[in-house]
mmCIF file of C-alpha atoms in Angstrom:
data_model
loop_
_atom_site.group_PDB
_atom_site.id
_atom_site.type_symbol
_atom_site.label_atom_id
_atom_site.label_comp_id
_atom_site.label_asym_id
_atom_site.label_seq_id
_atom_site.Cartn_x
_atom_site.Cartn_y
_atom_site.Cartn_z
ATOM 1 C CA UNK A 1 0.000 0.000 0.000
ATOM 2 C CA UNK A 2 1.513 3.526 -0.724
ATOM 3 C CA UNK A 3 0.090 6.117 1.513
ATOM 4 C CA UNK A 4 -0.437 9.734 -0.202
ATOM 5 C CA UNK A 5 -0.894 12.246 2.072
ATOM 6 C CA UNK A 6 -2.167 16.264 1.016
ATOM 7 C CA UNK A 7 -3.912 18.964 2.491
ATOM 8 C CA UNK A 8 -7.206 18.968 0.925
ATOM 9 C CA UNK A 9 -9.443 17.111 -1.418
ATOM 10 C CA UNK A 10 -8.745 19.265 -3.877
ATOM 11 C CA UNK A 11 -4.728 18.761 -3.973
ATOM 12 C CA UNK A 12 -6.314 14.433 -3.790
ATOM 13 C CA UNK A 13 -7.744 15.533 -7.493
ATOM 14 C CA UNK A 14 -4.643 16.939 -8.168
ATOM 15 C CA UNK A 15 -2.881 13.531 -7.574
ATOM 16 C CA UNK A 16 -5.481 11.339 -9.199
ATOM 17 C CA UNK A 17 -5.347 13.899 -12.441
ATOM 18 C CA UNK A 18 -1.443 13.202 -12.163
ATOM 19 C CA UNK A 19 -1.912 9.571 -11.970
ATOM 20 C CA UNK A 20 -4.629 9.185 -14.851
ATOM 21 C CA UNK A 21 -2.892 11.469 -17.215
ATOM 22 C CA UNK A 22 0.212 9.540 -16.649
ATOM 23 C CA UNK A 23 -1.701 6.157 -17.506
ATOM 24 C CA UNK A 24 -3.382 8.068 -20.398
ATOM 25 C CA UNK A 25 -0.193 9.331 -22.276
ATOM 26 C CA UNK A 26 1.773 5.466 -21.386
ATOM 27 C CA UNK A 27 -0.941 3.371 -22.992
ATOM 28 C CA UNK A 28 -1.780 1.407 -19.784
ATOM 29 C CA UNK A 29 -5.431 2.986 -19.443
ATOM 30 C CA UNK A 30 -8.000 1.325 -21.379
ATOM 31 C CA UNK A 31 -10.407 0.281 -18.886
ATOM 32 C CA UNK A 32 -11.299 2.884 -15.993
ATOM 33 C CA UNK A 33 -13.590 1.791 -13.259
ATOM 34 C CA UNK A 34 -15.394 5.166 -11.602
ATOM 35 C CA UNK A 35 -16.897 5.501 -8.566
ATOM 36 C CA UNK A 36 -19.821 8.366 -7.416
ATOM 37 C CA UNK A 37 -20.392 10.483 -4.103
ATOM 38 C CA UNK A 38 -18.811 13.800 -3.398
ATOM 39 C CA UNK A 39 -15.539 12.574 -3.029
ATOM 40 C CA UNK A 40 -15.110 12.227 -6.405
ATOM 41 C CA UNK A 41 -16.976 15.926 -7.407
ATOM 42 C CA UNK A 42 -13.344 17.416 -7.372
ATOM 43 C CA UNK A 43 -11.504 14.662 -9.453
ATOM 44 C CA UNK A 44 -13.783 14.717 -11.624
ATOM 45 C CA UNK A 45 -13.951 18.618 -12.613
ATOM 46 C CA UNK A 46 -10.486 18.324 -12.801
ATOM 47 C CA UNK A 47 -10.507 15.974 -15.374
ATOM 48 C CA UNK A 48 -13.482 17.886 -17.401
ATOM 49 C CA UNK A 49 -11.456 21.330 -17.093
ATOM 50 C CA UNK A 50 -8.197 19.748 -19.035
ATOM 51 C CA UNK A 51 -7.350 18.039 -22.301
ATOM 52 C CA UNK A 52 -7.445 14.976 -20.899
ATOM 53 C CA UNK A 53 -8.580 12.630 -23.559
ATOM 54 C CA UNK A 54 -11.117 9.320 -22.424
ATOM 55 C CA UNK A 55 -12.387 8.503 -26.079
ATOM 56 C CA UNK A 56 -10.710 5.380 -26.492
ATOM 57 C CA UNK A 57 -11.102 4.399 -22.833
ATOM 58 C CA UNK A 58 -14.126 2.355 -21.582
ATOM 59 C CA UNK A 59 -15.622 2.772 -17.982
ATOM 60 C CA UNK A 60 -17.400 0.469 -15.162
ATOM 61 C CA UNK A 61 -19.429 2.248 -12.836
ATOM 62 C CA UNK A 62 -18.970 0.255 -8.911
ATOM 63 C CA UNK A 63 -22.642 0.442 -8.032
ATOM 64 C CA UNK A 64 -26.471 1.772 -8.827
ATOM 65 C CA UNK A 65 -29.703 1.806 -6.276
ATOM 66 C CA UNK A 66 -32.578 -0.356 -7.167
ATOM 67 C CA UNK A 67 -35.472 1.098 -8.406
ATOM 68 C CA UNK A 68 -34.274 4.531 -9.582
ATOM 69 C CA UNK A 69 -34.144 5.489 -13.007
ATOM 70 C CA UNK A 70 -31.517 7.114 -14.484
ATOM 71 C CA UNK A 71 -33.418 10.302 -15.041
ATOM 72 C CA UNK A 72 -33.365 10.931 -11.146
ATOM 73 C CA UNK A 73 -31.418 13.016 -10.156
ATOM 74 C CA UNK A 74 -30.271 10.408 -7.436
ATOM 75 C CA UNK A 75 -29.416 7.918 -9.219
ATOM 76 C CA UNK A 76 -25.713 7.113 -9.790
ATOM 77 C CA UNK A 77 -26.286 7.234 -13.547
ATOM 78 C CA UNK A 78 -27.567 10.774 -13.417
ATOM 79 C CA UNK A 79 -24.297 11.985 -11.207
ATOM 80 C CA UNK A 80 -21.943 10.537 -13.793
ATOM 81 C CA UNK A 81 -23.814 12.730 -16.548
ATOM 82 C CA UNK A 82 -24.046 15.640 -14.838
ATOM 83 C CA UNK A 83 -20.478 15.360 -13.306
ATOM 84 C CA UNK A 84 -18.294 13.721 -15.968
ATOM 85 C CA UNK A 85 -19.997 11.570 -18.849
ATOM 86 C CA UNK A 86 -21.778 15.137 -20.352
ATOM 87 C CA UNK A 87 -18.373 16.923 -20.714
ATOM 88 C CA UNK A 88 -15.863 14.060 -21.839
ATOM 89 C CA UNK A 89 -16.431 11.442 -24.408
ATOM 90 C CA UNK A 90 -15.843 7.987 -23.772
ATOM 91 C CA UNK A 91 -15.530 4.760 -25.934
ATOM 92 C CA UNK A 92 -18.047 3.113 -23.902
ATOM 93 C CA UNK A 93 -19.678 3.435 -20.772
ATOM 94 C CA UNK A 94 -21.435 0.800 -18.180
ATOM 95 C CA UNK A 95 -23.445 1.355 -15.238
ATOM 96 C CA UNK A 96 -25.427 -1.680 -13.398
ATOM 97 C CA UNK A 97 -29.451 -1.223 -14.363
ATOM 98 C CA UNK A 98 -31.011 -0.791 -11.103
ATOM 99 C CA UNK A 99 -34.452 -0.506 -13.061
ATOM 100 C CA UNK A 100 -33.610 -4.640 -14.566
ATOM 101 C CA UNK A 101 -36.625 -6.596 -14.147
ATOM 102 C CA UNK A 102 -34.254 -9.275 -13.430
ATOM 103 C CA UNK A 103 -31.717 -8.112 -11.213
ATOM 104 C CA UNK A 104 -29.892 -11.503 -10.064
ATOM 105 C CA UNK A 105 -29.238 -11.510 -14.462
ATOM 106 C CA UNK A 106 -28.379 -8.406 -14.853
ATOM 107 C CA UNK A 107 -25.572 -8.562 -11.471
ATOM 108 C CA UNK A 108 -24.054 -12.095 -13.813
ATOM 109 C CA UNK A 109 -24.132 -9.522 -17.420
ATOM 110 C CA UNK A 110 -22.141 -6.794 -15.813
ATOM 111 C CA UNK A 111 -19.510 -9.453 -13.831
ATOM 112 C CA UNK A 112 -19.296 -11.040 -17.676
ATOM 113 C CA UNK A 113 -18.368 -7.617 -18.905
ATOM 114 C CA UNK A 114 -15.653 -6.851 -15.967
ATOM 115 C CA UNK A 115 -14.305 -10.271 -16.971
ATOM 116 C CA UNK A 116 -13.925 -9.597 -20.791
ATOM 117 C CA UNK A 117 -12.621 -6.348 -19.575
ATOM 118 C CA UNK A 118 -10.029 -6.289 -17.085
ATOM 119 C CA UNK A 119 -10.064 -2.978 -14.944
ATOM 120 C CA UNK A 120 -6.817 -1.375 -15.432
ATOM 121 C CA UNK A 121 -7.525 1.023 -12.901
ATOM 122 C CA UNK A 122 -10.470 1.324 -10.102
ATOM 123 C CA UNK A 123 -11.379 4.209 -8.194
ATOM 124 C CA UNK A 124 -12.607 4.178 -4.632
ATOM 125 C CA UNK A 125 -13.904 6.130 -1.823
ATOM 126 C CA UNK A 126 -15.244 4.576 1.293
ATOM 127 C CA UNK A 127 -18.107 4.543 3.878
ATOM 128 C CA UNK A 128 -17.839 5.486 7.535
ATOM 129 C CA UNK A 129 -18.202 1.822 8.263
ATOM 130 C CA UNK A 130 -15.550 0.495 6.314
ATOM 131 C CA UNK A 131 -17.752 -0.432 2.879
ATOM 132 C CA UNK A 132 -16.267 -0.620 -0.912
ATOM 133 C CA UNK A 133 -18.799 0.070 -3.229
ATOM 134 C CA UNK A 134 -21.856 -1.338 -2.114
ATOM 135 C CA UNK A 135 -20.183 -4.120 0.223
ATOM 136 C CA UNK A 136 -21.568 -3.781 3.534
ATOM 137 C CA UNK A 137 -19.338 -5.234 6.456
ATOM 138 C CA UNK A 138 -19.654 -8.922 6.630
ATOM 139 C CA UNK A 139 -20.120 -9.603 2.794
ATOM 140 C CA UNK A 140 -17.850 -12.489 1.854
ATOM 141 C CA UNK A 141 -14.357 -11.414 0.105
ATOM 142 C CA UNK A 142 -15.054 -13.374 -2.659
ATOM 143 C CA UNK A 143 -18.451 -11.839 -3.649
ATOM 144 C CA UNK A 144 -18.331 -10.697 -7.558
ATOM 145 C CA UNK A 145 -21.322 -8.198 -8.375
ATOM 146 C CA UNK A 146 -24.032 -8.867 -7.013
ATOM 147 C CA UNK A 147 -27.880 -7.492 -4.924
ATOM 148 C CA UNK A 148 -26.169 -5.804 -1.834
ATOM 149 C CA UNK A 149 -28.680 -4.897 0.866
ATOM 150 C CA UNK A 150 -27.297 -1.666 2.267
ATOM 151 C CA UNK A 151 -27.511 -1.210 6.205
ATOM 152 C CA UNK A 152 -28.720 1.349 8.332
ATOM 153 C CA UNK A 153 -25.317 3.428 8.820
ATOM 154 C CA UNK A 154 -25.164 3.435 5.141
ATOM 155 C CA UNK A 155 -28.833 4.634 4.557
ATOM 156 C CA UNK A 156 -28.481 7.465 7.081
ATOM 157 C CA UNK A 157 -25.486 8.852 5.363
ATOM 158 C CA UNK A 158 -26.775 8.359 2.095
ATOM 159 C CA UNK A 159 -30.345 9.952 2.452
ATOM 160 C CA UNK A 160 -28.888 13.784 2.920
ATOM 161 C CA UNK A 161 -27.910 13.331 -0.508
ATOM 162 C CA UNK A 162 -31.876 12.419 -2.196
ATOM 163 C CA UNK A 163 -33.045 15.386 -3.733
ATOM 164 C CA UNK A 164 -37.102 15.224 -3.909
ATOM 165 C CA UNK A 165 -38.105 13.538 -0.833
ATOM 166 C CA UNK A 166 -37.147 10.383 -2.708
ATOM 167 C CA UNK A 167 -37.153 7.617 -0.710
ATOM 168 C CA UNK A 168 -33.635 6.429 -0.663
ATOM 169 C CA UNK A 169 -33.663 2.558 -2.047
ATOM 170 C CA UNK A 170 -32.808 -0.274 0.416
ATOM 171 C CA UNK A 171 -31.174 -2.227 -1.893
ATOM 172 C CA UNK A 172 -28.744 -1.468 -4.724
ATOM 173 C CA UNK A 173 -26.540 -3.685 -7.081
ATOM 174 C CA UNK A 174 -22.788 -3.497 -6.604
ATOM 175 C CA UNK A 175 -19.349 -5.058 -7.989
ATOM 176 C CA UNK A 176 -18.281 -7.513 -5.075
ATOM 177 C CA UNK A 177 -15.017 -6.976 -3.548
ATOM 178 C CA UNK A 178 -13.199 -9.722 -5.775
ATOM 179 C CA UNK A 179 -14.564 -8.040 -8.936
ATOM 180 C CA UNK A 180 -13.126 -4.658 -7.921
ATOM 181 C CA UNK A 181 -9.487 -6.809 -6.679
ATOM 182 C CA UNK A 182 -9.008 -7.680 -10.067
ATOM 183 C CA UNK A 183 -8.130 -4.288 -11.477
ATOM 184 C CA UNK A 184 -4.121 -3.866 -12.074
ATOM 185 C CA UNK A 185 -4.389 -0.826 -9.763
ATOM 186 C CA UNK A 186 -6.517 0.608 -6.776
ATOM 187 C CA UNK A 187 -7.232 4.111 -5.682
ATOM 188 C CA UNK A 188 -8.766 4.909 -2.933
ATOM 189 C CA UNK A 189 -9.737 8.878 -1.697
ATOM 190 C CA UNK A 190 -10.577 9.770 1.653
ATOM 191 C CA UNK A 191 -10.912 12.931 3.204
ATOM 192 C CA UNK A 192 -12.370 14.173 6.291
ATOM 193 C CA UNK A 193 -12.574 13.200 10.230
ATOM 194 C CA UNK A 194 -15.763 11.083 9.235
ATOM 195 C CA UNK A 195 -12.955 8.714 7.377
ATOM 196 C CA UNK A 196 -10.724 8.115 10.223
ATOM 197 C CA UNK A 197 -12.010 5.068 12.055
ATOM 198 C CA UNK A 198 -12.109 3.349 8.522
ATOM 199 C CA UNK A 199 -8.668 3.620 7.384
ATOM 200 C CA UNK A 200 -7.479 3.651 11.179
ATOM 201 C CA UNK A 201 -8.877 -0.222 10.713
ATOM 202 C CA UNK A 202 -6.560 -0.319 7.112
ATOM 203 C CA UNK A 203 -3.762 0.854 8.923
ATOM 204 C CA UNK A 204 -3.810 -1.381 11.456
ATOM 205 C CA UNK A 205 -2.770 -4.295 9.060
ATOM 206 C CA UNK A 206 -5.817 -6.778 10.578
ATOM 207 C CA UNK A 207 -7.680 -7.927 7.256
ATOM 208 C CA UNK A 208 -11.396 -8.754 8.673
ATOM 209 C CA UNK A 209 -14.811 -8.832 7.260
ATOM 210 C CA UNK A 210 -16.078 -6.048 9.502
ATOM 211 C CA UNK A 211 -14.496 -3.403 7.712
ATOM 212 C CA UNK A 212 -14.122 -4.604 4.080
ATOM 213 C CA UNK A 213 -11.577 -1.805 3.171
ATOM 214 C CA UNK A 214 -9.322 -3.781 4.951
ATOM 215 C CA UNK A 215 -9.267 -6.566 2.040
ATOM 216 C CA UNK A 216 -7.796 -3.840 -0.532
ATOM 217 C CA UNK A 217 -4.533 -4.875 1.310
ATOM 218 C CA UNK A 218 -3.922 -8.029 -0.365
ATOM 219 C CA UNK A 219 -3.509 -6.019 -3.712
ATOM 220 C CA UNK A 220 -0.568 -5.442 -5.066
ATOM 221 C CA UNK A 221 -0.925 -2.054 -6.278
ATOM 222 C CA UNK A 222 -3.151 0.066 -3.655
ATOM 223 C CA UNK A 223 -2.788 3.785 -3.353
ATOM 224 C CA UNK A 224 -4.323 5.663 -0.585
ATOM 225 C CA UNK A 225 -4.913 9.942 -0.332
ATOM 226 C CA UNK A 226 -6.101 11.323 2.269
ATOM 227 C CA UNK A 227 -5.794 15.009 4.175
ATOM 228 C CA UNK A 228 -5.581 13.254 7.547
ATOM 229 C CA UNK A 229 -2.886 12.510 9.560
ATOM 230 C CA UNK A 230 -3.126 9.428 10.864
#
């Protein structure tokens, strides 16, 4: 694990725009997995204010809520619109269907796709209790995308963000934490005092299902920013 360490979230987009445009001009980034939540509101300006150049680069979207359409304005699919996918062109772009009338088929479509197309690089933020994506403490390491039913530290957090007195969903489908292990590189973004007690756990070495963040340690390529000093 390689710890980054800067002053503000906005210096943490600085370092992810140095990273990706690195990858970018190399060759190595052909497959981008992308990640929601206002952790990544700064990284992503940052990459729709430069030349940075995503047309021949697909993306894989961690997670969606069941049972919100893409036209709301809290769905996942709506954020990457409004934040990123309206302002830079893309190859291709995938985002679980949370509206699927079979969801348990369309969780086995999207692992197929990650398969066929190996992440080269997956970004990450992470919940105050420890959760990747949509994996909840306790879901099994070896989960690949799959229904995730999210818990009630997750839904509190979550809700302030549901525009519309929308009812925020209690389920949502999510890559499982050895889909997201299989990308060449990891980077996870965490910023504020609400973050501590979750990479406190990753920096304590102990790998354990309670906090699932603590499984990004087995990868060999895992880069952590954060603004705290831990």
């Amino acid at each position: 694990m390689q710890l980054i360490k800067v002053e503000n979230p906005e210096q943490g987009a600085g370092r992810v725009f140095e990273i990706i445009r690195e990858e970018l001009e190399n060759g190595r980034l052909n497959v981008l997995g992308l990640a929601t939540g206002s952790t990544m509101i700064p990284v992503y300006k940052k990459w729709t204010d430069s030349d940075l150049d995503f047309s021949n680069v697909t993306s894989f979207n961690l997670d969606e809520y069941v049972g919100i359409g893409s036209d709301s304005p809290n769905s996942y699919a709506y954020f990457m619109k409004d934040h990123l996918f309206n302002r830079k062109k893309f190859k291709e772009t995938n985002i679980p269907d949370g509206m699927a009338k079979d969801l348990e088929a369309e969780c086995k479509a999207y692992e197929e796709l990650l398969v066929n197309n190996p992440l080269d690089i997956q970004l990450l933020g992470v919940g105050e209790n420890g959760h990747i994506a949509f994996n909840e403490p306790g879901t099994p390491f070896e989960s690949v995308t799959h229904v995730a039913k999210l818990t009630e530290s997750t839904l509190g957090v979550n809700s302030q963000y549901f525009e519309n007195d929308e009812k925020i969903p209690e389920t949502a489908l999510t890559m499982g934490i050895t889909s997201i292990m299989r990308a060449k590189k990891l980077i996870l973004l965490a910023f504020g005092e609400k973050k501590r007690d979750a990479l406190s756990k990753l920096l304590e070495g102990e790998v354990t299902l309670d906090w699932p963040i603590t499984n990004l340690l087995k990868h060999d390529d895992f880069i952590v920013i954060t603004d705290l000093e831990l």
